[in-house]
GROMACS .gro file of C-alpha atoms in nm:
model
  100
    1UNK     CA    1  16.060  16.057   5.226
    2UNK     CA    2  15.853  16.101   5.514
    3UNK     CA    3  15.922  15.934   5.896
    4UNK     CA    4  15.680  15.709   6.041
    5UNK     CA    5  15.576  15.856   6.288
    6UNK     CA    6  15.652  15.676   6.704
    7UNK     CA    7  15.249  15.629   6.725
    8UNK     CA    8  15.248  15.438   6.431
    9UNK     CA    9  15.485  15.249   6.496
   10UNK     CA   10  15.350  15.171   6.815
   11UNK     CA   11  14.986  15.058   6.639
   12UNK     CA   12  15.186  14.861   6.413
   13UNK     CA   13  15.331  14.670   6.765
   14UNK     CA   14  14.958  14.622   6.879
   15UNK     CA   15  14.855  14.471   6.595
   16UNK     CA   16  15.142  14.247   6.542
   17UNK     CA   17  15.099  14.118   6.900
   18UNK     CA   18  14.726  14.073   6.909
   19UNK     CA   19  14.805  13.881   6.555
   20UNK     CA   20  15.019  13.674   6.764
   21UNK     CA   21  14.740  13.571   6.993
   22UNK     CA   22  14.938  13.826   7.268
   23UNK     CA   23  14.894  14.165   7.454
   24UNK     CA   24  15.082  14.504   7.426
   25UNK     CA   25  14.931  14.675   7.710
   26UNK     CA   26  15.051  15.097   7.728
   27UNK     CA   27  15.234  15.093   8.042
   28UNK     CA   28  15.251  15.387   8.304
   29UNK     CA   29  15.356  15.366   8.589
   30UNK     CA   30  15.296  15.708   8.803
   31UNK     CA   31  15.608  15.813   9.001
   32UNK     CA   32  15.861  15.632   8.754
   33UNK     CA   33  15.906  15.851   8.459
   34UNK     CA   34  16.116  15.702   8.183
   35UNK     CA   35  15.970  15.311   8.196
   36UNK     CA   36  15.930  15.165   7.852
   37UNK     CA   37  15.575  15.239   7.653
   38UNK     CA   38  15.413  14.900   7.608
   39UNK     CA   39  15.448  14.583   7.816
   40UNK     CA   40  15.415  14.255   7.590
   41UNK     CA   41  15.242  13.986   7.702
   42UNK     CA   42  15.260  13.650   7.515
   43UNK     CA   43  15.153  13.292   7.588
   44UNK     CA   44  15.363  13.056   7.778
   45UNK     CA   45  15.417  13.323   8.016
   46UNK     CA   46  15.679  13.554   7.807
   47UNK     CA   47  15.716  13.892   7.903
   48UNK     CA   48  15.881  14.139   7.750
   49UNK     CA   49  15.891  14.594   7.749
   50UNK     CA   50  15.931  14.740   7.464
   51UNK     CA   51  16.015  15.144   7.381
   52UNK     CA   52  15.913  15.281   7.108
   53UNK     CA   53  16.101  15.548   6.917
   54UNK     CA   54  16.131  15.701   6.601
   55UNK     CA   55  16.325  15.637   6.341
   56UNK     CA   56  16.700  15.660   6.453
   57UNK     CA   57  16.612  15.823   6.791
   58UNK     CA   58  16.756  15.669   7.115
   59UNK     CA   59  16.658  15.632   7.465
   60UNK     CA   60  16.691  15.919   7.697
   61UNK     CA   61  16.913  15.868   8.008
   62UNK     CA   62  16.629  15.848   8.232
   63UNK     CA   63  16.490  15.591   7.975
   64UNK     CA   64  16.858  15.406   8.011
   65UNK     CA   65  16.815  15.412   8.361
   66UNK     CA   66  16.528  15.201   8.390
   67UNK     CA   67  16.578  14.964   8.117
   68UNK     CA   68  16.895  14.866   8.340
   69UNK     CA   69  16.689  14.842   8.650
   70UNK     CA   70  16.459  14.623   8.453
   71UNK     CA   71  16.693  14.375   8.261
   72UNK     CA   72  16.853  14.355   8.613
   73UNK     CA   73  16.555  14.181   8.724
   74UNK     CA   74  16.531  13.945   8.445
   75UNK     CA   75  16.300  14.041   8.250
   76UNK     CA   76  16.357  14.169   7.832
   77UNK     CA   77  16.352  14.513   7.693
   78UNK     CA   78  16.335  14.590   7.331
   79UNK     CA   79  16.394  14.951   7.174
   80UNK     CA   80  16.203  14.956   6.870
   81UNK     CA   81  16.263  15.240   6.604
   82UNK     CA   82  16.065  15.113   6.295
   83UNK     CA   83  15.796  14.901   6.168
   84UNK     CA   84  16.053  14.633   6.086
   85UNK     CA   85  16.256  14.621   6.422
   86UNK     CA   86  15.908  14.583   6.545
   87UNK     CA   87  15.866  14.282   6.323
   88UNK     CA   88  16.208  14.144   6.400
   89UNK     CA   89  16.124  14.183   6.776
   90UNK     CA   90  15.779  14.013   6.729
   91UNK     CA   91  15.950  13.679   6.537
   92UNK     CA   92  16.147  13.608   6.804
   93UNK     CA   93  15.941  13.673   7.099
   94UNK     CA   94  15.684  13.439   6.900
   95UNK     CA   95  15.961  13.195   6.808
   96UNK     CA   96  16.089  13.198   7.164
   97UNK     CA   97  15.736  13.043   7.288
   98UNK     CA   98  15.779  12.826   7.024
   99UNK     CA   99  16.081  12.634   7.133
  100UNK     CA  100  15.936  12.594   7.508
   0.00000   0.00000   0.00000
């Protein structure tokens, strides 16, 4: 059995998104090494950062770091290690907006 590989399942987050009428935007951010890959954009103003990993891998500690700093501000990050956490993560950002 082969692993999907982290790009993929980062294409499969775009897509799911822009099916979702949203935007998953590849975030850098020069100086600040270890901020999450994509940062999700949806209607109604949710917001969300999302890190992408394969299959069963886990954050770094520099990852960790800012993730905290992040979610100390308020605002949601998601660690997504396959095509269906992606899909979990993508229901209930879109069910989210739909209970505003």
């Amino acid at each position: 059995m082969t692993q999907t590989r982290e790009r993929d399942i980062e294409a499969h987050l775009r897509d799911r998104i822009k099916a979702a009428g949203g935007l998953a935007y590849k975030f850098e951010s020069p100086g600040n090494a270890g901020v999450p890959d994509r940062l999700v954009l949806m209607p109604s103003g949710r917001v969300a950062f999302v890190e992408l990993k394969q299959k069963g891998k886990k954050p770094t500690k520099l990852q960790e770091v800012q993730h905290r700093r992040i979610r100390s501000l308020g605002f949601r990050v998601e660690v997504c290690d396959s095509k269906e956490a992606v899909d979990r993560f993508v229901a209930d950002i879109t069910q989210a907006g739909e209970a505003e």
